[in-house]
PDB file of C-alpha atoms in Angstrom:
ATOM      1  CA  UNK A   1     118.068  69.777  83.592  1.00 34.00           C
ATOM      2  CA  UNK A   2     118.832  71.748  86.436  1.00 40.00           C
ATOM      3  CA  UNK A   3     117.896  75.670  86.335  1.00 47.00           C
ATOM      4  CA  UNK A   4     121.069  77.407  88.428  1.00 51.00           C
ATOM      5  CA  UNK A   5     120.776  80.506  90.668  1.00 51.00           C
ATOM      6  CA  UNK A   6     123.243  82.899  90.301  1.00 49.00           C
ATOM      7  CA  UNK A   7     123.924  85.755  92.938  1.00 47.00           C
ATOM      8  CA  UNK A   8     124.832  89.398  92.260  1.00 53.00           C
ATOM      9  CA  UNK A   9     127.425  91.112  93.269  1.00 49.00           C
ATOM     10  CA  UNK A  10     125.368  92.637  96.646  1.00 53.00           C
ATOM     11  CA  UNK A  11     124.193  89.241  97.193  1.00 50.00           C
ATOM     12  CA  UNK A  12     127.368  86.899  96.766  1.00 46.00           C
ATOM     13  CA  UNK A  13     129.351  90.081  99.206  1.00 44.00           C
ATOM     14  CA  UNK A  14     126.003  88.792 102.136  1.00 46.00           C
ATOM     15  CA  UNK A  15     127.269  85.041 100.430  1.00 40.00           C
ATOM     16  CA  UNK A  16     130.272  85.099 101.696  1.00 35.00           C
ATOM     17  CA  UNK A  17     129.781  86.657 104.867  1.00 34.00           C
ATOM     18  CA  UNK A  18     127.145  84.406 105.904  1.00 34.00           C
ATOM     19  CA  UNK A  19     128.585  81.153 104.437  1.00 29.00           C
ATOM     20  CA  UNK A  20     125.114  80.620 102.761  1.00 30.00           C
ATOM     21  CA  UNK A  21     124.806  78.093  99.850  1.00 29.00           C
ATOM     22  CA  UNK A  22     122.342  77.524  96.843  1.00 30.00           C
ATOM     23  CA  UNK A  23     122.066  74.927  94.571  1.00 27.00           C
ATOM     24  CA  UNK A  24     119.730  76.302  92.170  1.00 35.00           C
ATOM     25  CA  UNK A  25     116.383  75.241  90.544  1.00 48.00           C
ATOM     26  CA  UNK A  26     115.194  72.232  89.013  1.00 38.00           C
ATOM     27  CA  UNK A  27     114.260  71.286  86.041  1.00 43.00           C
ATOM     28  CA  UNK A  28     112.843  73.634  83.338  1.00 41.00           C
ATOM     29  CA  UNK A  29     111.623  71.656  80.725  1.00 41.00           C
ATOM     30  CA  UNK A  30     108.148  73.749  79.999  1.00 39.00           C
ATOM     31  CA  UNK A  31     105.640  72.755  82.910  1.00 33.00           C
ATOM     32  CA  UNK A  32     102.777  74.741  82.495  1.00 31.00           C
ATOM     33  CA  UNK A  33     102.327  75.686  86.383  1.00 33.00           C
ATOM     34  CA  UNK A  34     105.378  75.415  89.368  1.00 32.00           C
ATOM     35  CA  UNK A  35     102.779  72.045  91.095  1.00 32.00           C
ATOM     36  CA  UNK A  36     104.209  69.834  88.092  1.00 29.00           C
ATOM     37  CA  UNK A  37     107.736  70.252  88.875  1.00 31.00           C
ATOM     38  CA  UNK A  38     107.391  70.135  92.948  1.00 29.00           C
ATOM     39  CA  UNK A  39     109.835  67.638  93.597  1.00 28.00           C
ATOM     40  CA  UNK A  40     112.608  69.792  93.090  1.00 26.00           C
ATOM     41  CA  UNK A  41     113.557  71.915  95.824  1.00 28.00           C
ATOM     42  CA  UNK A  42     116.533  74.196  96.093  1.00 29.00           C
ATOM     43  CA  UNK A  43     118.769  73.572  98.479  1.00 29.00           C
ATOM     44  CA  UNK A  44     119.085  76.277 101.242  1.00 31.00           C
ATOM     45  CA  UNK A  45     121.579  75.857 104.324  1.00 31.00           C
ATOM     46  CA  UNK A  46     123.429  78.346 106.278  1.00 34.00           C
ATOM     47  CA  UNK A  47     121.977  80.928 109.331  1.00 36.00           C
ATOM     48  CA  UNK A  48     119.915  83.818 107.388  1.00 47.00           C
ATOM     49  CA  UNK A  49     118.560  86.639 108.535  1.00 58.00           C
ATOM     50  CA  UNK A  50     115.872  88.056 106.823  1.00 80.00           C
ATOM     51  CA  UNK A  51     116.449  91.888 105.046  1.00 89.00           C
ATOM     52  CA  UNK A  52     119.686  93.160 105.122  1.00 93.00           C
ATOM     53  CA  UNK A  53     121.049  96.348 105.152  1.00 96.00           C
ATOM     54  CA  UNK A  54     123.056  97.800 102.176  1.00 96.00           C
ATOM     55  CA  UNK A  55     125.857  99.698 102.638  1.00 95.00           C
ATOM     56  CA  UNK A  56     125.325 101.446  99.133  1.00 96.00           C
ATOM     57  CA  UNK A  57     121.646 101.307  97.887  1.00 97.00           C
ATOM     58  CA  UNK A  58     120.622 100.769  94.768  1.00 98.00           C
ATOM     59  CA  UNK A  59     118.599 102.758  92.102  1.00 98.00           C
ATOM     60  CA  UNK A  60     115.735 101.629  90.471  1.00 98.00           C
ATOM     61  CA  UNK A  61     117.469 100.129  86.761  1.00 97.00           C
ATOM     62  CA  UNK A  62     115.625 103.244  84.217  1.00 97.00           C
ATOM     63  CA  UNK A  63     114.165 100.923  81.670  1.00 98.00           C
ATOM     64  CA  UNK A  64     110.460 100.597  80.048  1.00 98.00           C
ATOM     65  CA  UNK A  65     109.214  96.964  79.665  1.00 98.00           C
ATOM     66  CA  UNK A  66     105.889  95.502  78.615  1.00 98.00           C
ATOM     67  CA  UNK A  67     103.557  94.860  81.878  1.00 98.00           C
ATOM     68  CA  UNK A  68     101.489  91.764  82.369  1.00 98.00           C
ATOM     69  CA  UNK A  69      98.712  93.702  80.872  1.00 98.00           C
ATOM     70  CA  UNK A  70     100.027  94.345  77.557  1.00 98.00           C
ATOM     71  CA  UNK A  71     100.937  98.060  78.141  1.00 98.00           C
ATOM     72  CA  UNK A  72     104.218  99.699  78.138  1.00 98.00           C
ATOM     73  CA  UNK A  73     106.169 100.190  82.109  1.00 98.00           C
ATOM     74  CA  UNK A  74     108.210 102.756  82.883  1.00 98.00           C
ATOM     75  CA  UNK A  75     109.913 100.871  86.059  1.00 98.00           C
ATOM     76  CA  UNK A  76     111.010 104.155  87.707  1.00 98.00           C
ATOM     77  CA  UNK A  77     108.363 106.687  86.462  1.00 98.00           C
ATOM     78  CA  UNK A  78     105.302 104.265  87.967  1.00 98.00           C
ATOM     79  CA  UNK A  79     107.090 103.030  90.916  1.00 98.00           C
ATOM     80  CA  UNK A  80     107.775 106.286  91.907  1.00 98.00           C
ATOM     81  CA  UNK A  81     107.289 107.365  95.995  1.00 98.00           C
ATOM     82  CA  UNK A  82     106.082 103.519  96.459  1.00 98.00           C
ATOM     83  CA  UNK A  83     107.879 101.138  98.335  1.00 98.00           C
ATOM     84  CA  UNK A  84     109.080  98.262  96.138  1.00 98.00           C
ATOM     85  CA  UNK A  85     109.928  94.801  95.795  1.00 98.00           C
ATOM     86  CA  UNK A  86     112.103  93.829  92.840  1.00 98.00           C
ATOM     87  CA  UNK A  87     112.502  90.098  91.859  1.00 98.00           C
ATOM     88  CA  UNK A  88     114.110  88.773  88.497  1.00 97.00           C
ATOM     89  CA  UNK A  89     112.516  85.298  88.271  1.00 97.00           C
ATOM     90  CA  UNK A  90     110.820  83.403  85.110  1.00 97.00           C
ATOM     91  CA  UNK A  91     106.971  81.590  85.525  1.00 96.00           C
ATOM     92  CA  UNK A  92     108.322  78.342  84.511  1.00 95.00           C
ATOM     93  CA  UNK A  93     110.577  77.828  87.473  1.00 94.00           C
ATOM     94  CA  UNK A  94     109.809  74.697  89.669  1.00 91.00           C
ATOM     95  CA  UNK A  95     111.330  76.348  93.056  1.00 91.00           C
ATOM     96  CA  UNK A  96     112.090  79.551  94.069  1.00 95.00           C
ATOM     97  CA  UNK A  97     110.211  81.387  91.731  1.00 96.00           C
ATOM     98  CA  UNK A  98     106.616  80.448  93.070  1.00 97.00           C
ATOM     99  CA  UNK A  99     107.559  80.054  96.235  1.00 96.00           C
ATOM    100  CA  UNK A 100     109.365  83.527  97.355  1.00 97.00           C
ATOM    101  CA  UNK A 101     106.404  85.404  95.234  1.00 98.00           C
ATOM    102  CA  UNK A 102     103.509  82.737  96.783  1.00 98.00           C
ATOM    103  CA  UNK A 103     105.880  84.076 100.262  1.00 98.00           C
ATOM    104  CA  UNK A 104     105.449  87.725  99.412  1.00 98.00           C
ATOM    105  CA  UNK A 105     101.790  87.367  98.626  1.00 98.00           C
ATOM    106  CA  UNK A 106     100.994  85.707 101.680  1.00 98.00           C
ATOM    107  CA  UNK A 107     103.094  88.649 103.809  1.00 97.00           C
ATOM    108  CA  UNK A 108     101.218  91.507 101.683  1.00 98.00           C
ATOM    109  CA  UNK A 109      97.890  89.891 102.140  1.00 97.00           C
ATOM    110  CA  UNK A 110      98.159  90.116 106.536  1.00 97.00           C
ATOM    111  CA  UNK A 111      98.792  94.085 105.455  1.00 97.00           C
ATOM    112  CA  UNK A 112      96.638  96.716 106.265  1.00 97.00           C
ATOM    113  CA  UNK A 113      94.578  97.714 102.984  1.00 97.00           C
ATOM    114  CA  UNK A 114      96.272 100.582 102.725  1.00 96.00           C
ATOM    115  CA  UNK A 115      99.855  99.573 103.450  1.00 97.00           C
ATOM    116  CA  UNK A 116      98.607  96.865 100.382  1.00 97.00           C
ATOM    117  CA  UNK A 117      97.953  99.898  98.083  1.00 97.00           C
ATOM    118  CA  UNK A 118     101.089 101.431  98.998  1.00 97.00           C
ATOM    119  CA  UNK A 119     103.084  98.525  98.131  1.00 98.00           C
ATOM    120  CA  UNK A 120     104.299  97.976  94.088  1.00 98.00           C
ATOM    121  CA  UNK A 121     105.500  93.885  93.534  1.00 98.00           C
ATOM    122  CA  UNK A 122     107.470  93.727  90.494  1.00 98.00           C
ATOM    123  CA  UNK A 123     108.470  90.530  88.850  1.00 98.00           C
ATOM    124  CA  UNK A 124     110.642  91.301  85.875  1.00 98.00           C
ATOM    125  CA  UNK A 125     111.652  87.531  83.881  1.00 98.00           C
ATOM    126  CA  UNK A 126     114.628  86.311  82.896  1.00 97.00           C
ATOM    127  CA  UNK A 127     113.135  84.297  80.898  1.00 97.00           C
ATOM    128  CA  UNK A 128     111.160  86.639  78.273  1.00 97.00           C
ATOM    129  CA  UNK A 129     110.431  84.566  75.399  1.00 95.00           C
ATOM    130  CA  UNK A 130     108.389  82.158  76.671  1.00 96.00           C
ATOM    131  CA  UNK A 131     106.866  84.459  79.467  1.00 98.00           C
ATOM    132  CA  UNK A 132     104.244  86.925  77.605  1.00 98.00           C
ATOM    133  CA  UNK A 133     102.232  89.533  78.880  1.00 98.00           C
ATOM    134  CA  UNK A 134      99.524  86.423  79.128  1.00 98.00           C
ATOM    135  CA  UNK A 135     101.338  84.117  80.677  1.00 98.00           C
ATOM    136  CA  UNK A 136     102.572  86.845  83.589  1.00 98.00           C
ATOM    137  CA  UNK A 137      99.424  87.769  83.936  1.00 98.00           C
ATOM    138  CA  UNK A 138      97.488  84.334  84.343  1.00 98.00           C
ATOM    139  CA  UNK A 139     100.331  82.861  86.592  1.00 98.00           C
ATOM    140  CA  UNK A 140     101.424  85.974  89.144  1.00 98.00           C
ATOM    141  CA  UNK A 141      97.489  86.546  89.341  1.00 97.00           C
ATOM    142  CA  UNK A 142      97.299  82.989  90.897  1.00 97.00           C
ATOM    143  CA  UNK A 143      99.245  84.581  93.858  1.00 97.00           C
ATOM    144  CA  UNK A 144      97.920  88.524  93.973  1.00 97.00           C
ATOM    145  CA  UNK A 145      96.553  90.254  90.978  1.00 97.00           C
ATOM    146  CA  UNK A 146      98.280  93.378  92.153  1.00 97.00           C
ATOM    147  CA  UNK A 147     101.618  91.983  91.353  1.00 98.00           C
ATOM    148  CA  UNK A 148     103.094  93.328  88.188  1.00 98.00           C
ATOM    149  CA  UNK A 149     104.868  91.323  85.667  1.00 98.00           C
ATOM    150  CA  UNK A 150     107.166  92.929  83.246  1.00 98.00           C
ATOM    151  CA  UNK A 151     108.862  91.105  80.275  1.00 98.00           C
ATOM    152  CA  UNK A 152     110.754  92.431  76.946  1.00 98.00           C
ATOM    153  CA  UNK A 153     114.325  92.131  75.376  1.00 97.00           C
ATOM    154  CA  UNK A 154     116.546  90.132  77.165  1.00 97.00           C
ATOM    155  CA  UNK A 155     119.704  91.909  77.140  1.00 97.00           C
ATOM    156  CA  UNK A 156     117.456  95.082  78.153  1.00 97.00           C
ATOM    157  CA  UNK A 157     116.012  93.409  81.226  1.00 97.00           C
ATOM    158  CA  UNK A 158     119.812  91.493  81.913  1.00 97.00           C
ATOM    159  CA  UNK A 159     121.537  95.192  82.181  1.00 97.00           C
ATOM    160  CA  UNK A 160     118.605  96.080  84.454  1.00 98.00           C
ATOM    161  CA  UNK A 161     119.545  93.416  86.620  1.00 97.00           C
ATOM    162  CA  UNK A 162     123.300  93.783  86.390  1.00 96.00           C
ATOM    163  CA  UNK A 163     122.249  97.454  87.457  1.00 97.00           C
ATOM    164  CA  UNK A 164     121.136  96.245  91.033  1.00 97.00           C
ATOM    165  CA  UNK A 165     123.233  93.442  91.395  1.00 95.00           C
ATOM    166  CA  UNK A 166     121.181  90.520  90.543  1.00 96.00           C
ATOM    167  CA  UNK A 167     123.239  88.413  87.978  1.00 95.00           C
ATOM    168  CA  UNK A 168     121.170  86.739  84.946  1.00 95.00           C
ATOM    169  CA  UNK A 169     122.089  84.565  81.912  1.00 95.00           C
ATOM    170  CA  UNK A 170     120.123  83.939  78.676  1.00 94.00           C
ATOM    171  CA  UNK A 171     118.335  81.085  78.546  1.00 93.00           C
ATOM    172  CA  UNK A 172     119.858  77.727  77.215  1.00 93.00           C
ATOM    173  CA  UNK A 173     118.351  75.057  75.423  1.00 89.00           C
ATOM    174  CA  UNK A 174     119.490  71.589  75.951  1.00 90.00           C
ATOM    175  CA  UNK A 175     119.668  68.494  73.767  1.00 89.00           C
ATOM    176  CA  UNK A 176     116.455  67.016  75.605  1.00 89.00           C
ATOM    177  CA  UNK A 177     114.483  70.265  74.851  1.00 85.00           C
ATOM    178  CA  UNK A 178     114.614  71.002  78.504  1.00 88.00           C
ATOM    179  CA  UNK A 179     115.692  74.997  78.755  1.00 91.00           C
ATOM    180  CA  UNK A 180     118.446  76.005  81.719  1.00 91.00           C
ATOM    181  CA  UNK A 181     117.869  79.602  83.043  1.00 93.00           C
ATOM    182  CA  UNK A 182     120.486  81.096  85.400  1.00 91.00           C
ATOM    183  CA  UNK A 183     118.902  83.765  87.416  1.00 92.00           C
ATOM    184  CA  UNK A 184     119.708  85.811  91.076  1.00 93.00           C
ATOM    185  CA  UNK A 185     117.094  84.781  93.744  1.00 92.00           C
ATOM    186  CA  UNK A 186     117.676  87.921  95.969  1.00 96.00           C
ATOM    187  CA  UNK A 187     114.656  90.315  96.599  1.00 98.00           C
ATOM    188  CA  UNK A 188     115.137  93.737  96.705  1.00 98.00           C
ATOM    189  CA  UNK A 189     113.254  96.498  98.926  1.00 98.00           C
ATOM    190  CA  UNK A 190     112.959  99.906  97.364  1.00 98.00           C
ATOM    191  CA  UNK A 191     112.555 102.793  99.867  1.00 98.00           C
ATOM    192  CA  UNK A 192     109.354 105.243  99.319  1.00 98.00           C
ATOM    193  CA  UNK A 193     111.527 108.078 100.138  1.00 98.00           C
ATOM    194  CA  UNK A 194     114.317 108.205  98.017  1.00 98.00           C
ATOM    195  CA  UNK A 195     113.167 104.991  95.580  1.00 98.00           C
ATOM    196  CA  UNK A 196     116.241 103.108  96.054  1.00 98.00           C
ATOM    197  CA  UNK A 197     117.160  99.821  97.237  1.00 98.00           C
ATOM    198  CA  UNK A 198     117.951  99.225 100.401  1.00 98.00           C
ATOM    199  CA  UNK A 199     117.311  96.083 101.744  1.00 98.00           C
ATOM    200  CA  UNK A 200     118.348  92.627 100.248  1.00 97.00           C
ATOM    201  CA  UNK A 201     116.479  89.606 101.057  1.00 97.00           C
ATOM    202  CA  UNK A 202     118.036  86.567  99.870  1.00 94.00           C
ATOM    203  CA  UNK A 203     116.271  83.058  99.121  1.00 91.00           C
ATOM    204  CA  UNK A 204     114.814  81.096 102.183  1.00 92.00           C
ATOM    205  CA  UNK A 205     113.247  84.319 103.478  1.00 95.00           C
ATOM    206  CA  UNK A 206     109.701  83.138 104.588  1.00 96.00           C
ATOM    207  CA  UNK A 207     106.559  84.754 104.813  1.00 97.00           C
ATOM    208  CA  UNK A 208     106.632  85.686 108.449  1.00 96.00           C
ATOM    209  CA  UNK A 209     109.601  87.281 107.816  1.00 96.00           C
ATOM    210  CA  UNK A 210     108.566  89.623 105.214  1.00 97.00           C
ATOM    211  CA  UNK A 211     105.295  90.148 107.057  1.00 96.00           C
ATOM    212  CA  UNK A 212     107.756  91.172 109.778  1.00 95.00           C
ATOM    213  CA  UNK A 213     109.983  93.577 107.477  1.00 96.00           C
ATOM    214  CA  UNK A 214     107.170  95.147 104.970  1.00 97.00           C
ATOM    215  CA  UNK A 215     105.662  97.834 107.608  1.00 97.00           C
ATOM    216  CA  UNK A 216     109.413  99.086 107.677  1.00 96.00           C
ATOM    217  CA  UNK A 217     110.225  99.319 104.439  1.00 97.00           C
ATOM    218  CA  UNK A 218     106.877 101.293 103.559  1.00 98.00           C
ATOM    219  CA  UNK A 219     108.000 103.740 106.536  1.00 97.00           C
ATOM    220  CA  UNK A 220     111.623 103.478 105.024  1.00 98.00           C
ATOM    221  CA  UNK A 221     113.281 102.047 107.509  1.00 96.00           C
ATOM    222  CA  UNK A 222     115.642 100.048 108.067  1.00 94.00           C
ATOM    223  CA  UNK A 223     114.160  96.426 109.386  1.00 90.00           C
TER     224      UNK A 223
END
């Protein structure tokens, strides 16, 4: 079963502009860790840049989730004057999931230390059942223990995404037992200085180009 991307309303505007095209995930059937379901690969064509400009910018969606750790979030109180990437993703996704976070990690770790203490990750799931505080915690600290994981009600975290853009779906479970989750693959860069989004990164974008971008969006600028 194949796990579709969907993309927001900021992202499909970029979409159509730039003629790029997704297919989605793979399969979600359960795997414990993204290695067991390598073999599917989204599909990715079309020019990209890297961040884009928004027009509009986006504030931070004013919700309180559960963190990786067990402890309540406040998303906007804790994130506040930090620069900040936002991705709505789920652990058991066999793409694009573990590889733009595993793509992020590697672009935070060639960061000065203190640009790296600056920086907030947040991976909020679309997928919140099955992705605990535990299960966050075990699989984003695989990639950088500073990353925080936030899970809770669905149609909580769903109107959080709606609020930047990033379109999700609750999750579906097939015949086979396999489970379909539609869910936005766009990053989004929060700005220190105001704490609103103002950069969109779509799927595709590769370590070297966040690497590239991060030093200007923890300056707030544009990259």
């Amino acid at each position: 079963m194949r796990t579709p991307l969907r993309l927001g309303s900021a992202a499909a505007a970029l979409t159509a502009a730039s003629a790029l095209l997704l297919t989605g995930c793979g399969g979600s059937g359960g795997s414990a860790s993204a290695s067991s379901d390598a073999g599917n690969v989204a599909a990715v064509a079309g020019t990209q840049q890297a961040g884009t400009l928004l027009d509009t910018p986006f504030a931070k969606p004013r919700i309180t989730l559960t963190d990786n750790h067990g402890k309540p979030f406040d998303l906007v109180k804790q994130t506040a004057g930090h620069p900040m990437l936002l991705f709505f993703g789920y652990t058991h996704c066999p793409d694009v999931c573990p590889t733009t976070m595993s793509d992020i990690a590697l672009a935070e770790s060639r960061l000065p230390a203190a640009d790296q203490a600056e920086l907030k990750v947040v991976f909020i799931s679309s997928d919140p059942q099955r992705d605990t505080p535990a299960r966050l915690d075990e699989w984003l600290g695989a990639m950088d223990k500073s990353f925080i994981g936030l899970t809770g009600k669905f149609p909580v975290i769903q109107a959080a995404a709606r609020s930047v853009g990033v379109g999700i779906d609750p999750p579906v479970k097939e015949k086979d037992g396999s489970i379909t989750v539609t869910h936005g693959a766009e990053v989004l860069a929060f700005w220190p200085k105001d704490d609103k989004g103002h950069v969109l990164y779509m799927s595709g974008t590769t370590a070297e180009q966040f690497q590239h971008d991060l030093p200007k969006i923890i300056r707030s600028e544009a990259p």
